[in-house]
Coordinates of C-alpha atoms in Angstrom, one line a residue:
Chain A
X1 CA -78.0 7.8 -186.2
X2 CA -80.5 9.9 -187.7
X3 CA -80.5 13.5 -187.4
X4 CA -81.8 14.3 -190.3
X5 CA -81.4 17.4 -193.3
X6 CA -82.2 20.3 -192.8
X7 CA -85.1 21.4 -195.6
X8 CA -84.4 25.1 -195.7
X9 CA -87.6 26.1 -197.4
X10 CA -91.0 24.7 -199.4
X11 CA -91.7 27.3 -201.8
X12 CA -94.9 27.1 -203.7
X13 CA -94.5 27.0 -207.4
X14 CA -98.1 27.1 -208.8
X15 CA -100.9 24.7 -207.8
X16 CA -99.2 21.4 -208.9
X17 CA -95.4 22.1 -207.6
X18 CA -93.2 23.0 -204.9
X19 CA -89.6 23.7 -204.6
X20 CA -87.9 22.0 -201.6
X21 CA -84.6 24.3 -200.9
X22 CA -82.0 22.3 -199.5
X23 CA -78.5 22.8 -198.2
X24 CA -76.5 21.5 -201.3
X25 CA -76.9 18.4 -204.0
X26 CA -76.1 15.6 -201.7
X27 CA -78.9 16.7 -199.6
X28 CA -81.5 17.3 -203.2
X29 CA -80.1 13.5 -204.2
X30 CA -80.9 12.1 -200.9
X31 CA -84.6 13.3 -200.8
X32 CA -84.3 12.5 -204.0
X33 CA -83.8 8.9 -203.4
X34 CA -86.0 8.9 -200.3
X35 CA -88.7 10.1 -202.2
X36 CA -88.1 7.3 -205.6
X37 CA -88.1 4.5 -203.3
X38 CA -91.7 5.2 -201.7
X39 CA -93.4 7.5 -203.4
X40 CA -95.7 9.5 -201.8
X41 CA -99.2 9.7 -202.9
X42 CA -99.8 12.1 -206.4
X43 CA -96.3 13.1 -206.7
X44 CA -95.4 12.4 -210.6
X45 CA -92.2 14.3 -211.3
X46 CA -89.3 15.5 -209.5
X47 CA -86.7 17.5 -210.9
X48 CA -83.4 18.4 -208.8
X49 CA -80.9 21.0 -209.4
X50 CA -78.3 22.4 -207.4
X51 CA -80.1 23.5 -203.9
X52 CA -83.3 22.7 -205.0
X53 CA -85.7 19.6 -205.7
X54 CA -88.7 20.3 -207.9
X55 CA -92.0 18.4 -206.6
X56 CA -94.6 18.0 -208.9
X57 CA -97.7 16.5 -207.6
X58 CA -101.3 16.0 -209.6
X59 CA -103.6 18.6 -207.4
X60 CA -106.3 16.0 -207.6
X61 CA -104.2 13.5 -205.7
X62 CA -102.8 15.7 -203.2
X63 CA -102.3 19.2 -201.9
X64 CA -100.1 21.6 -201.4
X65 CA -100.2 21.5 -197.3
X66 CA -99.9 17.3 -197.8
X67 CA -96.1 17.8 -199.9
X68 CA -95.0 20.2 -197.7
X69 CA -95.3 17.8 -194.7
X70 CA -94.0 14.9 -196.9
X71 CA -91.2 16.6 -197.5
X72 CA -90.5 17.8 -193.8
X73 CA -91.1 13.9 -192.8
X74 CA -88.7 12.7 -195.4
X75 CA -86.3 15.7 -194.5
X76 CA -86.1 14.6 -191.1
X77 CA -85.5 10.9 -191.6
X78 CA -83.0 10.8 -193.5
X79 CA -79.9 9.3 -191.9
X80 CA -76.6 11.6 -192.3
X81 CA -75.1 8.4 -194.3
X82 CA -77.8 9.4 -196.9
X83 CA -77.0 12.8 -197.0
X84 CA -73.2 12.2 -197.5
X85 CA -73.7 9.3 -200.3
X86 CA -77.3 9.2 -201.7
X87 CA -78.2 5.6 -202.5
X88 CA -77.7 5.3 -206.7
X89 CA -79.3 2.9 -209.0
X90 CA -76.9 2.9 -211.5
X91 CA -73.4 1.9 -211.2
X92 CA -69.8 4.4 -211.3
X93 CA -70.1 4.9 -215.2
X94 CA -66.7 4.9 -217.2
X95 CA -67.0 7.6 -219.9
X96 CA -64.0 7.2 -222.5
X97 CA -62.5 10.3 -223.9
X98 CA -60.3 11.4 -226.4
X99 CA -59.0 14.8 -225.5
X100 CA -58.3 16.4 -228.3
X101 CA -61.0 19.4 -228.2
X102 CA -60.7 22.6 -230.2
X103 CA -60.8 24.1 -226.6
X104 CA -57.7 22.2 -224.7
X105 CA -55.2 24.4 -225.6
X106 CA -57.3 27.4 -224.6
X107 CA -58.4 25.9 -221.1
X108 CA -54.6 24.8 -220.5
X109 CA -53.4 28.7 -221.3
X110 CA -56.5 30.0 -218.9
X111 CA -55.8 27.7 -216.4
X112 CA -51.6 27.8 -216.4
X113 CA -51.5 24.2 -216.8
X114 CA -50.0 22.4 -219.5
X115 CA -52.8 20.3 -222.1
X116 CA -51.9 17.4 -220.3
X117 CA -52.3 18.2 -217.0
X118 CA -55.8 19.4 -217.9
X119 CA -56.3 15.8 -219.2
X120 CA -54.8 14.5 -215.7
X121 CA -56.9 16.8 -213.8
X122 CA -60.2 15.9 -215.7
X123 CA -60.0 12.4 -215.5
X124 CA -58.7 12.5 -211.6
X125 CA -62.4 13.4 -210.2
X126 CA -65.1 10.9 -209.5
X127 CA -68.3 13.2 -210.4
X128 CA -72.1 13.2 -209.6
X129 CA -74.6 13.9 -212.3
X130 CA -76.0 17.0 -210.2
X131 CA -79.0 17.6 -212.8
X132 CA -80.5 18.0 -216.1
X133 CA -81.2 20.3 -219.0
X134 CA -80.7 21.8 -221.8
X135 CA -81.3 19.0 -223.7
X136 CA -82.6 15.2 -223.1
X137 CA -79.3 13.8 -222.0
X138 CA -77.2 16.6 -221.1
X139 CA -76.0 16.2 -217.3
X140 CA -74.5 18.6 -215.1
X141 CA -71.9 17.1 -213.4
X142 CA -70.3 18.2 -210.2
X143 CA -66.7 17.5 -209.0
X144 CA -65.2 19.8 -211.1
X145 CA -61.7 20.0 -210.2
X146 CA -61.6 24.2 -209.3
X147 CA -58.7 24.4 -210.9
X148 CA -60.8 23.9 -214.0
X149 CA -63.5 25.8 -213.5
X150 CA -63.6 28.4 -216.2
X151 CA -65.7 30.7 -217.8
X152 CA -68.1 29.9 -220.8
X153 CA -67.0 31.1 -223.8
X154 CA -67.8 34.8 -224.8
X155 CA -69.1 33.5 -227.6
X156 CA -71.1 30.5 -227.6
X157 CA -70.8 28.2 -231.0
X158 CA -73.6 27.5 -233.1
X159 CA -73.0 24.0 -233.6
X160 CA -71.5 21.7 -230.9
X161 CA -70.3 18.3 -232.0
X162 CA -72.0 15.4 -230.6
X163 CA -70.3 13.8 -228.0
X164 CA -68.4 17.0 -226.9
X165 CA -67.0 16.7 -223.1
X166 CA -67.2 20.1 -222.1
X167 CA -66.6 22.6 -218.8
X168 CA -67.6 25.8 -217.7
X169 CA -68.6 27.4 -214.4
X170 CA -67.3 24.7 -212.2
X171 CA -69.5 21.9 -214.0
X172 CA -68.1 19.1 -216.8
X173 CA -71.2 18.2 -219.5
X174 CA -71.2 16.2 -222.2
X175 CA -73.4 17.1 -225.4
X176 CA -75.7 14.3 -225.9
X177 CA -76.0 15.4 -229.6
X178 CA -75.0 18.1 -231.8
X179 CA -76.7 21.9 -230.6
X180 CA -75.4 25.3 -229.9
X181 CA -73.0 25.7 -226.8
X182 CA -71.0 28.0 -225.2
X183 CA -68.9 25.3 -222.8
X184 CA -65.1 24.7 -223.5
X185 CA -64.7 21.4 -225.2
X186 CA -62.0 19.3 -223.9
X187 CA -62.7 15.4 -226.1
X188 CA -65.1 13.7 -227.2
X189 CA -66.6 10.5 -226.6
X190 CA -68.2 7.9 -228.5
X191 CA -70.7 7.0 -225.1
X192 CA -74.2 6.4 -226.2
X193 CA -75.2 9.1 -224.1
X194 CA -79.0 10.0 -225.1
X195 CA -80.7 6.4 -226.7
X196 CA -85.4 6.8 -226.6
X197 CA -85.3 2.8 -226.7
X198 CA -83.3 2.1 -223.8
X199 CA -84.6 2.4 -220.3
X200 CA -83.4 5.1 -218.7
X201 CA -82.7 6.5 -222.1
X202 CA -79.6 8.8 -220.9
X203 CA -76.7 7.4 -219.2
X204 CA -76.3 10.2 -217.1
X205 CA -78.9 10.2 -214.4
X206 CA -79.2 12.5 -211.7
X207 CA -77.4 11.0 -208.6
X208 CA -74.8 8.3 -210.9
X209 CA -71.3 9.3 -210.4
X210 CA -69.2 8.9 -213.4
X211 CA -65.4 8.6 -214.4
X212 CA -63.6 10.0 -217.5
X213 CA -60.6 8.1 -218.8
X214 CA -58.1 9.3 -221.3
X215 CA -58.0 7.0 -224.3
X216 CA -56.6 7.2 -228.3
X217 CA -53.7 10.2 -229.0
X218 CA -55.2 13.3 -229.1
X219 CA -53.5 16.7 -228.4
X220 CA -52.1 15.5 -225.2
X221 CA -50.0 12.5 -226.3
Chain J
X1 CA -102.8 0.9 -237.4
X2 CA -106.2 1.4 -239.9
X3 CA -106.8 1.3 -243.5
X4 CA -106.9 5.4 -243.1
X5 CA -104.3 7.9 -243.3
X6 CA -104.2 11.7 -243.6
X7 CA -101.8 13.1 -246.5
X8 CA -100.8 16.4 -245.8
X9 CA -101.7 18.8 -248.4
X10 CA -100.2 22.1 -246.9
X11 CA -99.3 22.8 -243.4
X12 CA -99.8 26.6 -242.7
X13 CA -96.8 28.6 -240.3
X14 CA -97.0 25.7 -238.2
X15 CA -98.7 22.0 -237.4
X16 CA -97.4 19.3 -235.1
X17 CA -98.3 15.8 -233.8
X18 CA -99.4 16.6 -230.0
X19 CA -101.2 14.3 -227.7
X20 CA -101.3 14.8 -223.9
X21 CA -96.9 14.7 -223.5
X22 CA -94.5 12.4 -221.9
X23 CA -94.4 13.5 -218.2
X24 CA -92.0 12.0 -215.9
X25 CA -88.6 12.4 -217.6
X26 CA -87.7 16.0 -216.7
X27 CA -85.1 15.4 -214.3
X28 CA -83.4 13.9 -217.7
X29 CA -84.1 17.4 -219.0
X30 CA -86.8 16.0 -221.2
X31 CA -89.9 18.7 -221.3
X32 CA -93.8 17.5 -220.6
X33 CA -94.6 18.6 -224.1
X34 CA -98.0 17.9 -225.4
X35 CA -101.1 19.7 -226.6
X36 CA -100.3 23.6 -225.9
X37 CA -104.3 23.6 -225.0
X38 CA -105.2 20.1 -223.8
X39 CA -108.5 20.6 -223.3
X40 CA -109.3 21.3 -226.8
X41 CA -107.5 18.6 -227.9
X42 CA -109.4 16.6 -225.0
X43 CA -112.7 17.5 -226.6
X44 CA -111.5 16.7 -230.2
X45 CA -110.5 13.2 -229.4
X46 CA -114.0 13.0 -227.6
X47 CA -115.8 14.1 -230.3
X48 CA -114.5 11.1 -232.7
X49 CA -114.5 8.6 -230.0
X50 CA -110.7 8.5 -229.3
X51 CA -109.1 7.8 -225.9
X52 CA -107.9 10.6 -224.0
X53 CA -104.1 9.7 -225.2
X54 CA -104.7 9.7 -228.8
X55 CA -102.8 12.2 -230.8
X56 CA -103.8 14.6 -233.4
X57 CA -102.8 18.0 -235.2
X58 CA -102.3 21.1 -233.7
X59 CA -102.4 23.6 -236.1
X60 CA -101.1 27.3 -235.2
X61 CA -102.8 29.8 -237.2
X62 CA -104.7 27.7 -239.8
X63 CA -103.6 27.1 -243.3
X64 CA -103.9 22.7 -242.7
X65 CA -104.8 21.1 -245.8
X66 CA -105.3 17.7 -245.4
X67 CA -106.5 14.9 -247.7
X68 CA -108.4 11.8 -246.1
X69 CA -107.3 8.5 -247.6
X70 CA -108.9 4.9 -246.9
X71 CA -112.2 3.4 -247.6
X72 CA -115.9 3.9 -246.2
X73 CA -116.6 7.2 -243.9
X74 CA -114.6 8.2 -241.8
X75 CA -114.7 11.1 -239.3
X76 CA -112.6 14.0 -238.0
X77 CA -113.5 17.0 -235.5
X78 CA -111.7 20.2 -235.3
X79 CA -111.5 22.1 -232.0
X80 CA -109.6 24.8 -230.2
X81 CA -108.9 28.8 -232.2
X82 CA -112.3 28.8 -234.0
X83 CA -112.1 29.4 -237.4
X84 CA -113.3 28.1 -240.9
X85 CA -113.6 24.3 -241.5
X86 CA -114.6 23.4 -245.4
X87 CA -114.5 20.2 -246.3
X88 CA -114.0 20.3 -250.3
X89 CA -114.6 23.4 -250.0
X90 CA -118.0 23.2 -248.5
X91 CA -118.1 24.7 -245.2
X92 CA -118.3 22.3 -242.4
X93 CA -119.2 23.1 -238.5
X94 CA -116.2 23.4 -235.9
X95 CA -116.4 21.3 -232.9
X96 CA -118.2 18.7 -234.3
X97 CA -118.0 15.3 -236.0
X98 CA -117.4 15.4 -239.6
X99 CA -117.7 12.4 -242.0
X100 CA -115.1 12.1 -245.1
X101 CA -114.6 9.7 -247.5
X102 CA -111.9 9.0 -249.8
X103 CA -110.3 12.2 -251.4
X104 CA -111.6 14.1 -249.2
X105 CA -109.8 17.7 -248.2
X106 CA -109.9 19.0 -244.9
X107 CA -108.9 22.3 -244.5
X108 CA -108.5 25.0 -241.4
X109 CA -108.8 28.6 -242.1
X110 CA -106.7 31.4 -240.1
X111 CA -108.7 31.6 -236.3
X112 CA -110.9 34.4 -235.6
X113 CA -109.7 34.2 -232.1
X114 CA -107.0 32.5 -230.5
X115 CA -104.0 30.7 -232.0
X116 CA -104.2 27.0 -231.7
X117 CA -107.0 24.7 -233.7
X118 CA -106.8 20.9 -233.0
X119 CA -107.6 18.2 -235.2
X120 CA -108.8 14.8 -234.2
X121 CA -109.2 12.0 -236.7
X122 CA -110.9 8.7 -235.3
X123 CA -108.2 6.1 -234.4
X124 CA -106.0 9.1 -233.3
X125 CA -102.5 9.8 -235.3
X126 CA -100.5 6.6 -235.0
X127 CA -96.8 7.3 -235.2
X128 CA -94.2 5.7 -233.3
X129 CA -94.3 7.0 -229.9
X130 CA -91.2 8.3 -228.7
X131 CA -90.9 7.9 -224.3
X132 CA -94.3 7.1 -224.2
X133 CA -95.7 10.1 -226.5
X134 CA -96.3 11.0 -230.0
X135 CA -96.1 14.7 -229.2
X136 CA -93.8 17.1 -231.1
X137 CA -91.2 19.0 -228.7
X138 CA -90.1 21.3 -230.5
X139 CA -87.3 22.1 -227.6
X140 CA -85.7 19.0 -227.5
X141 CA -86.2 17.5 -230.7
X142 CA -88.4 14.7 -229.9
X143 CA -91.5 12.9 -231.2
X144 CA -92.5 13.6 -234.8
X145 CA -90.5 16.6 -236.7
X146 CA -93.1 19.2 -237.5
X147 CA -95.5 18.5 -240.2
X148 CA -94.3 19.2 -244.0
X149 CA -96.7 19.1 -247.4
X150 CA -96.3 15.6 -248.4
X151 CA -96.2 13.5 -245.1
X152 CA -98.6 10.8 -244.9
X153 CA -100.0 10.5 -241.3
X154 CA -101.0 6.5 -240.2
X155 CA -104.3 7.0 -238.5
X156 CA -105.3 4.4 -235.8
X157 CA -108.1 1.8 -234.6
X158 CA -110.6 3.0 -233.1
X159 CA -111.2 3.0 -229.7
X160 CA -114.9 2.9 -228.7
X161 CA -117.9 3.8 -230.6
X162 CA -118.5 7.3 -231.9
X163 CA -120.5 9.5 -229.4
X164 CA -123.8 10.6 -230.5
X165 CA -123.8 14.7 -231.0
X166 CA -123.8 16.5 -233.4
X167 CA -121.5 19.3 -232.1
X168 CA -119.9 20.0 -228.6
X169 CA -120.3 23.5 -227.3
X170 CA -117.5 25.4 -226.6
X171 CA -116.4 28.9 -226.2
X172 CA -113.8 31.2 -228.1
X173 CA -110.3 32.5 -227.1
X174 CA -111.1 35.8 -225.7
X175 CA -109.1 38.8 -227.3
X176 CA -108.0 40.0 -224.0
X177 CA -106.3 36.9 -221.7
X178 CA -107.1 37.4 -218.1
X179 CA -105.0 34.8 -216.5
X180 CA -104.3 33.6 -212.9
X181 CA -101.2 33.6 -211.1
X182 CA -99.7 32.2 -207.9
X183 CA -96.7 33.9 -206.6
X184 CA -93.2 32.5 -206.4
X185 CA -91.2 30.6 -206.0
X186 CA -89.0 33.6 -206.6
X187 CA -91.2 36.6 -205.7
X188 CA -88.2 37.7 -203.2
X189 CA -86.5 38.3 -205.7
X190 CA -88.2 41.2 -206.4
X191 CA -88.6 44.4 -204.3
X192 CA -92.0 44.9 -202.6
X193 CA -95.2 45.3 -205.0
X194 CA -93.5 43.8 -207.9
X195 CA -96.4 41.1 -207.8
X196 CA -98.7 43.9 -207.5
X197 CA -97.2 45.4 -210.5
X198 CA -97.3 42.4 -212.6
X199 CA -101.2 42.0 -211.8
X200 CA -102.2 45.3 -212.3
X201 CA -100.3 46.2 -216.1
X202 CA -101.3 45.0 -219.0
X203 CA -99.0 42.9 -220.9
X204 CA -98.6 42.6 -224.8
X205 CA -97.6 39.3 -226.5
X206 CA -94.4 39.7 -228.6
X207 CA -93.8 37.8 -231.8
X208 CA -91.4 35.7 -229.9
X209 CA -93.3 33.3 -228.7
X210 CA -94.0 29.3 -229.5
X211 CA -94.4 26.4 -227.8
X212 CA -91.4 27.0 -225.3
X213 CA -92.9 30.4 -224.2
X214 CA -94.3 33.5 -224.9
X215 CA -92.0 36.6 -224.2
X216 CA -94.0 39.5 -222.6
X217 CA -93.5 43.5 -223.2
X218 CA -94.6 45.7 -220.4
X219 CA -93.4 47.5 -217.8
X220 CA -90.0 46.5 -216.8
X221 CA -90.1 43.9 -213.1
X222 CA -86.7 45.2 -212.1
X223 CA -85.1 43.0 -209.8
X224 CA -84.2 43.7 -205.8
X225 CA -81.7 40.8 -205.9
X226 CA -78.2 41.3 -207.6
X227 CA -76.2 37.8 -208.5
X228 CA -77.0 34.6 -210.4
X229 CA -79.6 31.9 -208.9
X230 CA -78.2 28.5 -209.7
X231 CA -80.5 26.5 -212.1
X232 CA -83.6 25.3 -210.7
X233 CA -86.4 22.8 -211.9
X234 CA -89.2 25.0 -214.0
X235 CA -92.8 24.3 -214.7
X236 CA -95.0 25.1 -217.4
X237 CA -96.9 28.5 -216.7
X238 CA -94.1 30.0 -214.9
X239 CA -93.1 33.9 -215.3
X240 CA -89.6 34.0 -216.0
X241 CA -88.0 37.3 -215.6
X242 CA -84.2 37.5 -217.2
X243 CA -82.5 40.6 -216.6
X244 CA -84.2 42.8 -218.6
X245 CA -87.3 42.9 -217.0
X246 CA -89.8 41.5 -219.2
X247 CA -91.2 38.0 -218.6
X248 CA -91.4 35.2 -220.5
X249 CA -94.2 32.3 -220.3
X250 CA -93.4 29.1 -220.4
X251 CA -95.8 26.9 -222.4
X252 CA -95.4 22.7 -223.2
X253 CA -92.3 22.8 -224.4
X254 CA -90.2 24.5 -222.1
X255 CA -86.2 24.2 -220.8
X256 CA -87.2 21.9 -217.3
X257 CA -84.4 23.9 -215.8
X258 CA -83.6 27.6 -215.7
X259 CA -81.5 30.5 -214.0
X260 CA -84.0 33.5 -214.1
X261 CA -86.4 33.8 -210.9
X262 CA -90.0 33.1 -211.1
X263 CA -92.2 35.7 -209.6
X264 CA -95.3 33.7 -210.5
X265 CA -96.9 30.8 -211.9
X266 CA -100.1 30.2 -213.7
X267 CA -102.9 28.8 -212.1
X268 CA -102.9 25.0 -213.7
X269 CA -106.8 25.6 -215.0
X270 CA -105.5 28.8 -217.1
X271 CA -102.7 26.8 -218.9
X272 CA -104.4 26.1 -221.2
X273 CA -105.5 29.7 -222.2
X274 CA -102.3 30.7 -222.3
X275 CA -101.7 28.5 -225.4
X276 CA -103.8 30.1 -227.1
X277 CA -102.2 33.5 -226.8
X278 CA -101.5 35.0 -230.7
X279 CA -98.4 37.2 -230.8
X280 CA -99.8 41.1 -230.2
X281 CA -102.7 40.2 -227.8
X282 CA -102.9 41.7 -224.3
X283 CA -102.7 39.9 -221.4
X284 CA -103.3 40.7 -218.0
X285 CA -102.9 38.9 -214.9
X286 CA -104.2 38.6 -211.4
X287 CA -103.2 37.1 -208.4
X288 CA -104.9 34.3 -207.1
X289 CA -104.4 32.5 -203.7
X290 CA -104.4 28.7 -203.6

């Protein structure tokens, strides 16, 4: 059955680029998909987010008028099986963590739940990369347990380690290298999250759905 | 790689490897990057018979020293923010081929206009790409760090025959930027006549601005809408507008996602003009319909 997604809006977003507005992520990841697999003429780049899926097209290939009715077409054919589990490239990736962030205690004492049951609660989800940025690598994963989703901190740190498995405003990140950050920082891992010379070069691509797993002693044991 | 290379003798405020980017990875939250003015840099690799991909310097604000090194003639061409070329101190013309030999110093005065000078050397600059690119994004880290006195740059094969002129024509940065705009995707945002008001004041250039964007000071765009829009994809020449009022830019190197509304975007031929905006110069903007 096929009755398709509703595509809420096409706004235009200069003279190479529209943004598709959509009802939520599994919708952007299925047009996203649809879109991957046959490519419409001139479209070069798409970037998704939350309710949104950025088209970028080369305006000497194609037009503004020719997108918008792409993206109605490919809207309107996807199935609802799609929609509800967007085909993914990439298999469920296992990210191993040891909790023992500087922030566990804090996020247990915001939260009411004891540092391990944060731990249990983190690694109970099976989450969706919703989206890049911030830096190469750094994914925005959905599935957030909402008992977990706290604020970012007041004041963000200068220097984030590497690896840092993080939360804040209902998403879980991991920092593909060391930067400034304001998320709580529940572990680390050792994942080779971010890597130029391998193809795709982060692990955490839109639309893959990813475990954490509990591993070493850390502040929990 | 050639028997040439380029030592950098000094680098001015700023100089990076740029070519034309690495489109296609943003939804891995890596920034296009590239040449801040691509058509200059297009020219320059024209000029010394370079592919369109090849990489070279982009200089902001002069002050590139740099020392040619291999054997024969060679030949270099220097494009973009006019300003003084001397070649061993002997002034040399801008847009144009110029031979050098062994020894020879190249260097870039401040620009009389604009803010962004290109240099091309035949072969192109051959260092490791990174995704595809040699550019310098400055955002993410990737591609090249920026240029410091004492790097030795591996210059390229050639890759067809030098073209036969003796300089390209080409015009100079104006010191007012009239640029175009295209509203949304976020003009709602903003109570009626807010695009209206963007087009009709004129805009200064703070000294916050680089290759991520340029932050704006004008009158403030207040918002109609109260609340947070959820991150959404960005594109280069898009007017950001955070809660204070006053826009930012976005040039090459710029966040691919972002939480502040866009009220308008940049028509895709002006892009280029826009990075060639110096901090301080007025900018206006007008509204253009696709």
């Amino acid at each position: 059955m096929s009755g398709g997604t509703p595509l809420l809006g096409v706004r235009r977003a200069g003279d190479a680029a529209v943004l598709a507005e959509l009802e939520g992520l599994p919708a952007v990841l299925a047009l996203r998909a649809s879109l991957l697999a046959e490519r419409p003429p001139g479209v070069d780049e798409l970037v998704p987010a939350a309710r949104t899926l950025l088209v970028r097209y080369d305006p000497s290939v194609t037009g503004h008028d020719d997108v918008r009715r792409t993206l109605a077409e490919r809207a309107a054919g996807l199935a609802a099986g799609d929609v509800a589990r967007p085909p993914g490239r990439l298999d469920t990736l296992t990210v191993p963590v040891r909790y023992d962030g500087p922030d566990l205690a804090e996020v247990a004492a915001l939260t009411g739940l004891s540092a391990a049951e944060v731990v249990a609660r983190h690694t109970a989800p099976l989450y969706t990369v919703a989206f890049a940025g911030f830096a190469p690598g750094f994914g925005y994963l959905t599935g957030t347990d909402p008992v977990l989703h706290v604020p970012r901190r007041a004041e963000p740190r200068t220097a984030v380690p590497a690896g840092s498995v993080a939360v804040a405003g209902g998403y879980t990140g991991v920092y593909p290298r060391s930067s400034p950050g304001g998320w709580r920082l529940l572990g680390t891992t050792d994942a080779p999250l971010w890597d130029t010379d391998r193809d795709p070069p982060a692990l955490l691509v839109p639309g893959r759905t990813v475990r954490f797993t509990a591993i070493g002693v850390g502040a929990t044991a | 790689m050639s028997a040439w290379a380029l030592e950098i003798v000094a680098t001015g405020p700023l100089a990076t490897v740029q070519d034309r980017g690495r489109p296609g990875w943003a939804e891995l939250g890596v920034p296009r990057s590239g040449a801040a003015d691509g058509p200059a840099l297009a020219l320059a690799n024209r000029l010394v018979g370079n592919a369109p991909d090849a990489a070279g310097v982009e200089v902001t604000f002069g002050g590139l020293q740099v020392r040619a090194r291999g054997r024969g003639v060679w030949y270099a061409a220097v494009t973009g923010a006019p300003g003084a070329v001397t070649v061993d101190g002997v002034p040399a013309p801008f847009a144009a081929p110029l031979a050098l030999r062994d020894g020879a110093v190249l260097e870039l005065g401040p620009p009389t206009s604009g803010l962004r000078s290109y240099l091309a050397v035949r072969g192109g600059v051959d260092v490791p790409p990174v995704l595809g690119s040699r550019a310098t994004d400055l955002l993410s880290g990737l591609g090249p760090a920026p240029l410091r006195t004492g790097d030795t740059l591996p210059v390229g094969e050639p890759a067809g025959p030098l073209p036969r002129v003796d300089a390209a024509p080409c015009s100079a940065p104006p010191k007012e930027f009239l640029l175009r705009v295209l509203p949304g995707p976020r003009d709602d945002w903003f109570p009626a006549g807010a695009v209206e008001l963007l087009c009709a004041a004129r805009w200064t250039a703070t000294s916050e601005g680089n290759r991520v964007g340029i932050r704006l000071s004008g009158p403030e765009l207040r918002r109609e809408r109260d609340g947070e829009l959820p991150a959404e994809g960005m594109v280069a020449g898009a007017l950001q507008v955070p809660p204070n009022g006053q826009p930012v830019l976005f040039l090459a190197d710029h966040p691919v996602t972002g939480g502040y509304p866009v009220i308008a975007v940049l028509h895709g031929a002006d892009l280029p003009l826009a990075g060639q905006i110096p901090p301080g110069a007025a900018v206006r903007f007008r509204s253009a319909r696709a």
